mmCIF file of C-alpha atoms in Angstrom:
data_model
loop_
_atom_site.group_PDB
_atom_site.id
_atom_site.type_symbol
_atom_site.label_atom_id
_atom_site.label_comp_id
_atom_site.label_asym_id
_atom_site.label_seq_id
_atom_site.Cartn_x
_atom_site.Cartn_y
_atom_site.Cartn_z
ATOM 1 C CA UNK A 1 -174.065 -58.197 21.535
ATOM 2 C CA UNK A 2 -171.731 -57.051 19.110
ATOM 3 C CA UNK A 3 -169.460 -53.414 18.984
ATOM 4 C CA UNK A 4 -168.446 -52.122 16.174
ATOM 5 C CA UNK A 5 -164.937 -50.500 16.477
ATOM 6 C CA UNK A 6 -164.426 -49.048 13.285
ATOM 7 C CA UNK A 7 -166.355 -47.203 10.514
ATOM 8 C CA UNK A 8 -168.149 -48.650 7.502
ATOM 9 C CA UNK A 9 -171.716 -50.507 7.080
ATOM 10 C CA UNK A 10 -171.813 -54.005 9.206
ATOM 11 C CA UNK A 11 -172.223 -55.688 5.519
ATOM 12 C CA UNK A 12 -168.335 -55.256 5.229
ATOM 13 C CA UNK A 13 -167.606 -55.574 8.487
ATOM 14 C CA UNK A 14 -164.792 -58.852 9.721
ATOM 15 C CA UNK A 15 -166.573 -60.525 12.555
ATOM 16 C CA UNK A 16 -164.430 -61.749 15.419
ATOM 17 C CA UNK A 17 -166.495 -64.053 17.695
ATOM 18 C CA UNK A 18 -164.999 -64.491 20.796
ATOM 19 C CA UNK A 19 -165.986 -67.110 22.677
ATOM 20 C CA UNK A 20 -163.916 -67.826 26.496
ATOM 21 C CA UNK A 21 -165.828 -71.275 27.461
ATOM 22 C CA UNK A 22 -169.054 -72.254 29.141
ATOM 23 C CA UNK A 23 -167.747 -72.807 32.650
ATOM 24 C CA UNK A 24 -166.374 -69.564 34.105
ATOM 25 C CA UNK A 25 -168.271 -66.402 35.284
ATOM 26 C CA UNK A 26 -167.586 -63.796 32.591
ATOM 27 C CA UNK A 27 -170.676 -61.588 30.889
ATOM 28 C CA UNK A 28 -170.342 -60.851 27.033
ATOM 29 C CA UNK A 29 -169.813 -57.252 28.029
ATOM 30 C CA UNK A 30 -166.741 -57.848 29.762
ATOM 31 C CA UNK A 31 -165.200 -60.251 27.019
ATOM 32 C CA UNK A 32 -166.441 -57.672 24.366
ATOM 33 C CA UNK A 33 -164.416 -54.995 26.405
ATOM 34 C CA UNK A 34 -161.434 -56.774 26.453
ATOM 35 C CA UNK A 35 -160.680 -56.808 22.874
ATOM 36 C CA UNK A 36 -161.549 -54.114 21.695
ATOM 37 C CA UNK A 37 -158.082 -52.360 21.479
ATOM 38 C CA UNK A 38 -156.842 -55.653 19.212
ATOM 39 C CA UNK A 39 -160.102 -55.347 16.961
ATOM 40 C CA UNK A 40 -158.979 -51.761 16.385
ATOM 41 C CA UNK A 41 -155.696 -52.817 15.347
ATOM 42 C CA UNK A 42 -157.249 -55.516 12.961
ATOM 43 C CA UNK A 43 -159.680 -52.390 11.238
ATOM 44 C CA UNK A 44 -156.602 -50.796 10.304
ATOM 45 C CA UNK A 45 -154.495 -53.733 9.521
ATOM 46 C CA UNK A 46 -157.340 -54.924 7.188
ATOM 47 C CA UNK A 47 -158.440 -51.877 6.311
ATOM 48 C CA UNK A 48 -161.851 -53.130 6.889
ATOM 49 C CA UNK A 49 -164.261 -52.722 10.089
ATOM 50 C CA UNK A 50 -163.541 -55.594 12.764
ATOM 51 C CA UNK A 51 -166.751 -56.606 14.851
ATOM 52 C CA UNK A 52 -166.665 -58.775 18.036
ATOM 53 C CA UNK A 53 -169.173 -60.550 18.766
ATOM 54 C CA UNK A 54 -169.127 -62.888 22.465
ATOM 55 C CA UNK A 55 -170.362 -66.033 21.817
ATOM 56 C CA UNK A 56 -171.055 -67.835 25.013
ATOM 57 C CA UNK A 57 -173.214 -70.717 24.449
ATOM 58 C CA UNK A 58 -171.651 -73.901 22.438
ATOM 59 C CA UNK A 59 -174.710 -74.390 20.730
ATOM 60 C CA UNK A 60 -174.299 -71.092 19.429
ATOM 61 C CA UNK A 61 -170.997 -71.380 18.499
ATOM 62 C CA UNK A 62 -171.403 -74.484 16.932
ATOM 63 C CA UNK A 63 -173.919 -73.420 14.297
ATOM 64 C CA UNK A 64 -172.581 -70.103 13.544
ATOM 65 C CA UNK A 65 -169.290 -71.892 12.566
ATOM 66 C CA UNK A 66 -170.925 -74.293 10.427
ATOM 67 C CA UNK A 67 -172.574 -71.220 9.001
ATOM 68 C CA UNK A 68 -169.621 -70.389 8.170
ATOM 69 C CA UNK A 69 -171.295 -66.857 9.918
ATOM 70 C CA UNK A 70 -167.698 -65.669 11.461
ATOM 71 C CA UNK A 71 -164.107 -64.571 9.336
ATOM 72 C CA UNK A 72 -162.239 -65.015 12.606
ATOM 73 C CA UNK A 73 -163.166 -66.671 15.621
ATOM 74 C CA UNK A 74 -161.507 -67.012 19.024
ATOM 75 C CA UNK A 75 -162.771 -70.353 20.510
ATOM 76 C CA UNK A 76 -162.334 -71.810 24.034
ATOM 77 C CA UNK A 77 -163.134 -75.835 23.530
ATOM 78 C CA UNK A 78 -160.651 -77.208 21.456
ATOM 79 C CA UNK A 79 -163.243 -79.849 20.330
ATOM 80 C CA UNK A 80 -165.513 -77.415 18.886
ATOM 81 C CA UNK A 81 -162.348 -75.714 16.693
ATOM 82 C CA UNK A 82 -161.053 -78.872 15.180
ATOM 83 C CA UNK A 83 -165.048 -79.722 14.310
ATOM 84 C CA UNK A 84 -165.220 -76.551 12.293
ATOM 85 C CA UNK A 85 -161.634 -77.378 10.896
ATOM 86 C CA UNK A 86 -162.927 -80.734 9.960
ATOM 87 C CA UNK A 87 -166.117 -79.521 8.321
ATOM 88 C CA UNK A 88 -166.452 -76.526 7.936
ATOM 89 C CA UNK A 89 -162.923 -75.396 6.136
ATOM 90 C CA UNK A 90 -161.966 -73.044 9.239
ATOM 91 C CA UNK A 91 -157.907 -73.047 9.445
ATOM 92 C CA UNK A 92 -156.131 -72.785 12.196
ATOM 93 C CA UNK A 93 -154.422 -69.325 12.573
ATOM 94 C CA UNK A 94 -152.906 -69.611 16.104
ATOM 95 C CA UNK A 95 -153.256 -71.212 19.750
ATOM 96 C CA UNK A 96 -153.100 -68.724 22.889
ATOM 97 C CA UNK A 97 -150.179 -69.014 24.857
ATOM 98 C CA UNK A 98 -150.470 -70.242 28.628
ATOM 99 C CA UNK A 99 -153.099 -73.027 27.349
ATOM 100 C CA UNK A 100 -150.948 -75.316 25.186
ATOM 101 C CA UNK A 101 -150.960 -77.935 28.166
ATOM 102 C CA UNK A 102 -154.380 -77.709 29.092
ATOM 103 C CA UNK A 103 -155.185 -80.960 31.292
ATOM 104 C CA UNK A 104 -157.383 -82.022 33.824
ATOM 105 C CA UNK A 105 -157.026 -83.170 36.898
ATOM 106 C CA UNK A 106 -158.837 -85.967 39.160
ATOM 107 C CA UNK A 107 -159.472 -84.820 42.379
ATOM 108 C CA UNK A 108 -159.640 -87.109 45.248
ATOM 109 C CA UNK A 109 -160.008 -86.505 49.256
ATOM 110 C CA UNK A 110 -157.134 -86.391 51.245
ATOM 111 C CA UNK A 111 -158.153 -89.228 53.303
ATOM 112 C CA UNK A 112 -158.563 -91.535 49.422
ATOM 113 C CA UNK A 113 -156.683 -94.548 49.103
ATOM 114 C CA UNK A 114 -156.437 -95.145 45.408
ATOM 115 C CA UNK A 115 -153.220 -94.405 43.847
ATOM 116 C CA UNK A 116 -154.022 -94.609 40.305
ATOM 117 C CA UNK A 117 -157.127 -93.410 37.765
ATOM 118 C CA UNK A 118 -157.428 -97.155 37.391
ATOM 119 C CA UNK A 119 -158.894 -97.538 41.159
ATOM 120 C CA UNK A 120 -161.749 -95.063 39.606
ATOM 121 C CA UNK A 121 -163.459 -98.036 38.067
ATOM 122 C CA UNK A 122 -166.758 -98.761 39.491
ATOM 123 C CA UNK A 123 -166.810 -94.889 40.818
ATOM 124 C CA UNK A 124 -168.740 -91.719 40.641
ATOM 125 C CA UNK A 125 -167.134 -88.774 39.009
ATOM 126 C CA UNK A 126 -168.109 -85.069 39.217
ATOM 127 C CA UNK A 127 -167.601 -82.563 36.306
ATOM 128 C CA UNK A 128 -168.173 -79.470 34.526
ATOM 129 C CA UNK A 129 -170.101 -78.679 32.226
ATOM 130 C CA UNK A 130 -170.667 -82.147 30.092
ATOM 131 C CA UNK A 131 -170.073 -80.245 26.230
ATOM 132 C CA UNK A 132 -166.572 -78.204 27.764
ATOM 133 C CA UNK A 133 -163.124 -79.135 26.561
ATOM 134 C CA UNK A 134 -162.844 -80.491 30.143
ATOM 135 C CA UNK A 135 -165.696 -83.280 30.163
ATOM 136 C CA UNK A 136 -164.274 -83.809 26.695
ATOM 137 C CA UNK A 137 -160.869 -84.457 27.572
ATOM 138 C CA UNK A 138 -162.501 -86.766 30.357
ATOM 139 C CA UNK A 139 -164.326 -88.928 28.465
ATOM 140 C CA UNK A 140 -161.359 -89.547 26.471
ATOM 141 C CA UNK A 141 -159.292 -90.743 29.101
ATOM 142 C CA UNK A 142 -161.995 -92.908 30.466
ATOM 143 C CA UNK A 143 -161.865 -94.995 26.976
ATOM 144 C CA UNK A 144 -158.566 -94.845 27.124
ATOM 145 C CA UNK A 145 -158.507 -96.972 30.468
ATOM 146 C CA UNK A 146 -161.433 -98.878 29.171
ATOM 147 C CA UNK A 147 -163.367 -97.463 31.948
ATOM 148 C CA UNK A 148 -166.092 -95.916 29.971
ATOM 149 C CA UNK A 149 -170.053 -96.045 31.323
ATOM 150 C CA UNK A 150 -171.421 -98.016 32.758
ATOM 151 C CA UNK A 151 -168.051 -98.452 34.840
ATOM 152 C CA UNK A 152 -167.648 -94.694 35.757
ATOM 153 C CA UNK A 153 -170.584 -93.051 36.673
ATOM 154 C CA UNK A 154 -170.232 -89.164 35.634
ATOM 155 C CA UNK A 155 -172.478 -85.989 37.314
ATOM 156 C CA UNK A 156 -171.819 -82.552 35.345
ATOM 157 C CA UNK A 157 -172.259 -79.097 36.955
ATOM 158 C CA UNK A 158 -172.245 -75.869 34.427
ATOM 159 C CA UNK A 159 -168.584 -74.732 36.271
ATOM 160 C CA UNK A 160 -165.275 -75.541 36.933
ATOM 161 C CA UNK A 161 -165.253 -74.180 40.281
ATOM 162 C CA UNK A 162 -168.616 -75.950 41.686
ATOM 163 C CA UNK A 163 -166.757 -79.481 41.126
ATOM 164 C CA UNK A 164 -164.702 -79.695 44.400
ATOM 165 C CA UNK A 165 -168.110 -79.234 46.248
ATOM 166 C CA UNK A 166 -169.007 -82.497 45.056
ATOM 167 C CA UNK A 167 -165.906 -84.619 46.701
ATOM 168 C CA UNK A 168 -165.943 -82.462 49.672
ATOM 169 C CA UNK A 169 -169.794 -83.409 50.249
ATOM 170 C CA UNK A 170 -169.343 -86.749 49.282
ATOM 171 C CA UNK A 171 -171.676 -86.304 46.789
ATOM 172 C CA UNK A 172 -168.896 -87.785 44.317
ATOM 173 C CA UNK A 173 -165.757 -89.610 44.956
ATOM 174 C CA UNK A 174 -164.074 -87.516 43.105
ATOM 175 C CA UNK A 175 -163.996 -84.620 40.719
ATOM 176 C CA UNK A 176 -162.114 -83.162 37.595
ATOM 177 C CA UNK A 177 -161.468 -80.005 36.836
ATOM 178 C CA UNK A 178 -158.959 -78.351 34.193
ATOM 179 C CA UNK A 179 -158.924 -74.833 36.018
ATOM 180 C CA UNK A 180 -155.430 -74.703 37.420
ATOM 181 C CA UNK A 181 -156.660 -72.042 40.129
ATOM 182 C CA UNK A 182 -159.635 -75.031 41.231
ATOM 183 C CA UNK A 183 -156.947 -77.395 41.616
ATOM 184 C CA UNK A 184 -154.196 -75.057 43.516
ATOM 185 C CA UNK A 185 -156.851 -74.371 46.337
ATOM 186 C CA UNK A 186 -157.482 -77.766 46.267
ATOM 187 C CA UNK A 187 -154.307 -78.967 47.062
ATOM 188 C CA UNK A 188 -153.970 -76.318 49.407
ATOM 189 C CA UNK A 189 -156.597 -77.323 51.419
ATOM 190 C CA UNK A 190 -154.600 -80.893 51.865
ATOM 191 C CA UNK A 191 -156.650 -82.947 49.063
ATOM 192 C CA UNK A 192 -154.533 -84.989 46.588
ATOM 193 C CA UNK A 193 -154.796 -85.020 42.389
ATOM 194 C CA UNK A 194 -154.902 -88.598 42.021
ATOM 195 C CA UNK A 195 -153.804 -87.914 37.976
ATOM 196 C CA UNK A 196 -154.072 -86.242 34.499
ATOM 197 C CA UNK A 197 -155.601 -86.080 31.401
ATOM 198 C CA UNK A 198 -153.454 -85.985 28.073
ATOM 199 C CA UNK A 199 -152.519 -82.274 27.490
ATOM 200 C CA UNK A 200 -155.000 -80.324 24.490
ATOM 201 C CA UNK A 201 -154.057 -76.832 23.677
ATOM 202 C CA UNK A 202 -157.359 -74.997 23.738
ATOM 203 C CA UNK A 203 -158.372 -71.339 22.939
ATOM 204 C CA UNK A 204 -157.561 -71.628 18.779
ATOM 205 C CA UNK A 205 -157.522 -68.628 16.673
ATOM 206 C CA UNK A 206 -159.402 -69.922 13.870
ATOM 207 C CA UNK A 207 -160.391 -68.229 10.099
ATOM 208 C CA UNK A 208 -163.099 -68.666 8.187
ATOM 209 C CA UNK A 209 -162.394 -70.188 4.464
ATOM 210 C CA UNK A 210 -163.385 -66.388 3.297
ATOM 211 C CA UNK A 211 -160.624 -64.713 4.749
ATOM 212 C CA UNK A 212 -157.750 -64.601 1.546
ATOM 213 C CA UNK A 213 -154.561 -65.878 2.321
ATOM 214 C CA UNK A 214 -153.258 -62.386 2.673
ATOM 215 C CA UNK A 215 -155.286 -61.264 5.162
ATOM 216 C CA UNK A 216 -154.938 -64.890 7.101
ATOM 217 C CA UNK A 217 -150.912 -64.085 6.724
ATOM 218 C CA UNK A 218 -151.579 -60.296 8.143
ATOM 219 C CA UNK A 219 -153.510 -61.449 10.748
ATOM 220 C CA UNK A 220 -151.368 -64.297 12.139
ATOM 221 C CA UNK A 221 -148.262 -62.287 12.040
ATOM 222 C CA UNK A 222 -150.399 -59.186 14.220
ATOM 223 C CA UNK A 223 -151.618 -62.087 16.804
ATOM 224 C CA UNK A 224 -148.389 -64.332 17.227
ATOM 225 C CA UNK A 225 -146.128 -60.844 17.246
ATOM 226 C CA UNK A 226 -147.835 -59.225 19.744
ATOM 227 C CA UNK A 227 -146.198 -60.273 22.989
ATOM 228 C CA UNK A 228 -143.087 -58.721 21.193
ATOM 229 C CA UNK A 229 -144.016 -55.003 22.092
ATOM 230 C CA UNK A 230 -144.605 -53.561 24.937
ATOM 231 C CA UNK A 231 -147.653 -51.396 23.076
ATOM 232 C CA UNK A 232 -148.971 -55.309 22.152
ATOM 233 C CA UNK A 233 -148.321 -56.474 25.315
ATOM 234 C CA UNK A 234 -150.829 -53.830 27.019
ATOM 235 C CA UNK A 235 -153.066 -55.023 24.275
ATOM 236 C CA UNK A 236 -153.000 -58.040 25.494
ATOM 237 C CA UNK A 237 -153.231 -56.924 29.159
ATOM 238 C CA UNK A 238 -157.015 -57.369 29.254
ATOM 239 C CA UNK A 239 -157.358 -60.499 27.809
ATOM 240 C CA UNK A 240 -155.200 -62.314 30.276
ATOM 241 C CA UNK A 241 -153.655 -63.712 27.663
ATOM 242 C CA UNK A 242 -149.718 -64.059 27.187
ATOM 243 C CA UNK A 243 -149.608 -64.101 23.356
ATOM 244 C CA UNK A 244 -150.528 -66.230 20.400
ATOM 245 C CA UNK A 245 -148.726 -68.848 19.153
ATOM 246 C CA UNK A 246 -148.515 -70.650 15.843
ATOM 247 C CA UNK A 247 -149.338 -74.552 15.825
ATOM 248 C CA UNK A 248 -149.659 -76.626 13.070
ATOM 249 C CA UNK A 249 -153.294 -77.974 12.133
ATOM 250 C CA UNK A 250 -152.406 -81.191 11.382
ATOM 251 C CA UNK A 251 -150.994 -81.892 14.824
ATOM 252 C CA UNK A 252 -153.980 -80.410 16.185
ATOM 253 C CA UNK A 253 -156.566 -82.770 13.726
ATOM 254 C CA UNK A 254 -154.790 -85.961 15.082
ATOM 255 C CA UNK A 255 -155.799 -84.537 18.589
ATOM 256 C CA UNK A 256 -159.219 -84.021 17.499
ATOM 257 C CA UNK A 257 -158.954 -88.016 16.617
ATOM 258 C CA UNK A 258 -158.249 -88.570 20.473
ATOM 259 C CA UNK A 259 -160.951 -86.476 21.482
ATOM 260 C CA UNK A 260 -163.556 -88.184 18.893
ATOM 261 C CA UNK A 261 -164.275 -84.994 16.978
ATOM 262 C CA UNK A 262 -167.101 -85.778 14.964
#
């Protein structure tokens, strides 16, 4: 669903798809809802009506940014940004701060005895969702360790928070998650994080190669300047977000090599 928040036919209308990842519970009319005041702001700043459209679905996202079908586009999976960097001309405008250190953690029982991702050889592994950032990020640390299938055996669940019930149950022997909150209660309940992934900064701010390089400038400055307010900060106040931050693309394309963006 998409809400129009300024004036002016949808044919010149700036779409901003917003899309917040496939493994938390969130419905488009709450993420639609949340930006609303900052898609005002753009209207004005661009003098042109802003649209946002939730996205929700990777496969969705995927093909509407190789469509080139978005000007702006906030997107969740890192993996999924750099693609459309890669080949479909997107640039990157700005990162969200709060997620440059996104990792993932293995999660063990308390009563484990392995002390390093290593012992995981030869083990089952639960995960979300087996397209998300997470399972990405995963993946990539199992080649790194040269423990790739067949020597890890991997079960995916749609989200982050279903994982633990996988190690509790014994169903796995253990489970990775990147939600911070997921691991927290897991620790608090006395089980251990046996390691991490390498750190990804996720949720990009990405533009579409139609958007000129004044209104890319105009727009980066609005996102990565408004934590500096307190009338952008209650902008930002529904997003969860802290602010926007720049990051260079380059750095970001030799993490997509990492993560084996194709």
């Amino acid at each position: 669903m998409a809400v129009l928040l300024a004036s002016g036919s949808a044919a010149q209308a700036i779409t901003f798809a917003i899309n917040e990842g496939v493994t938390y519970r969130v419905s488009n009319a709450e993420i639609a809802a949340r930006y609303a005041a900052m898609a005002a702001d753009l209207s004005k700043l661009l003098q042109q009506p802003v649209t946002i459209e939730p996205i929700s679905d990777y496969k969705s996202l995927r093909q509407g940014l190789a469509d080139k079908r978005w000007e702006l586009a906030l997107v969740h999976p890192a993996h999924v940004s750099i693609q459309a960097m890669r080949n479909s001309g997107y640039r990157l405008l700005a990162v969200t701060k709060g997620f440059t250190e996104y990792k993932a953690g293995f999660m063990v029982r308390a009563d484990a005895t392995w002390t390093q991702l290593t012992d995981l050889r030869g083990q089952h592994l639960g995960a979300p969702d087996e397209d998300s950032i997470t399972s990405v990020m995963l993946r990539a640390t199992l080649r790194d360790l040269k423990m790739s299938a067949p020597q890890v055996r991997i079960t995916y669940t749609r989200y982050q928070d279903a994982v633990p019930f996988f190690v509790e149950n014994y169903l796995t022997h253990a489970g990775v998650t990147a939600s911070s909150a997921v691991l927290k209660a897991w620790q608090a309940k006395g089980g251990k994080i046996l390691g991490y992934t390498r750190a990804v900064p996720i949720k990009h701010v990405i533009a579409s190669p139609s958007l000129s390089a004044e209104q890319f400038e105009k727009v980066q400055n609005y996102l990565t300047n408004l934590d500096a307010s307190e009338d952008g900060r209650k902008k930002l106040e529904p997003t969860k977000w802290k602010g926007f931050a720049r990051f260079e693309q380059a750095e970001m394309m030799k993490l997509g090599e990492w993560l084996d963006v194709r």
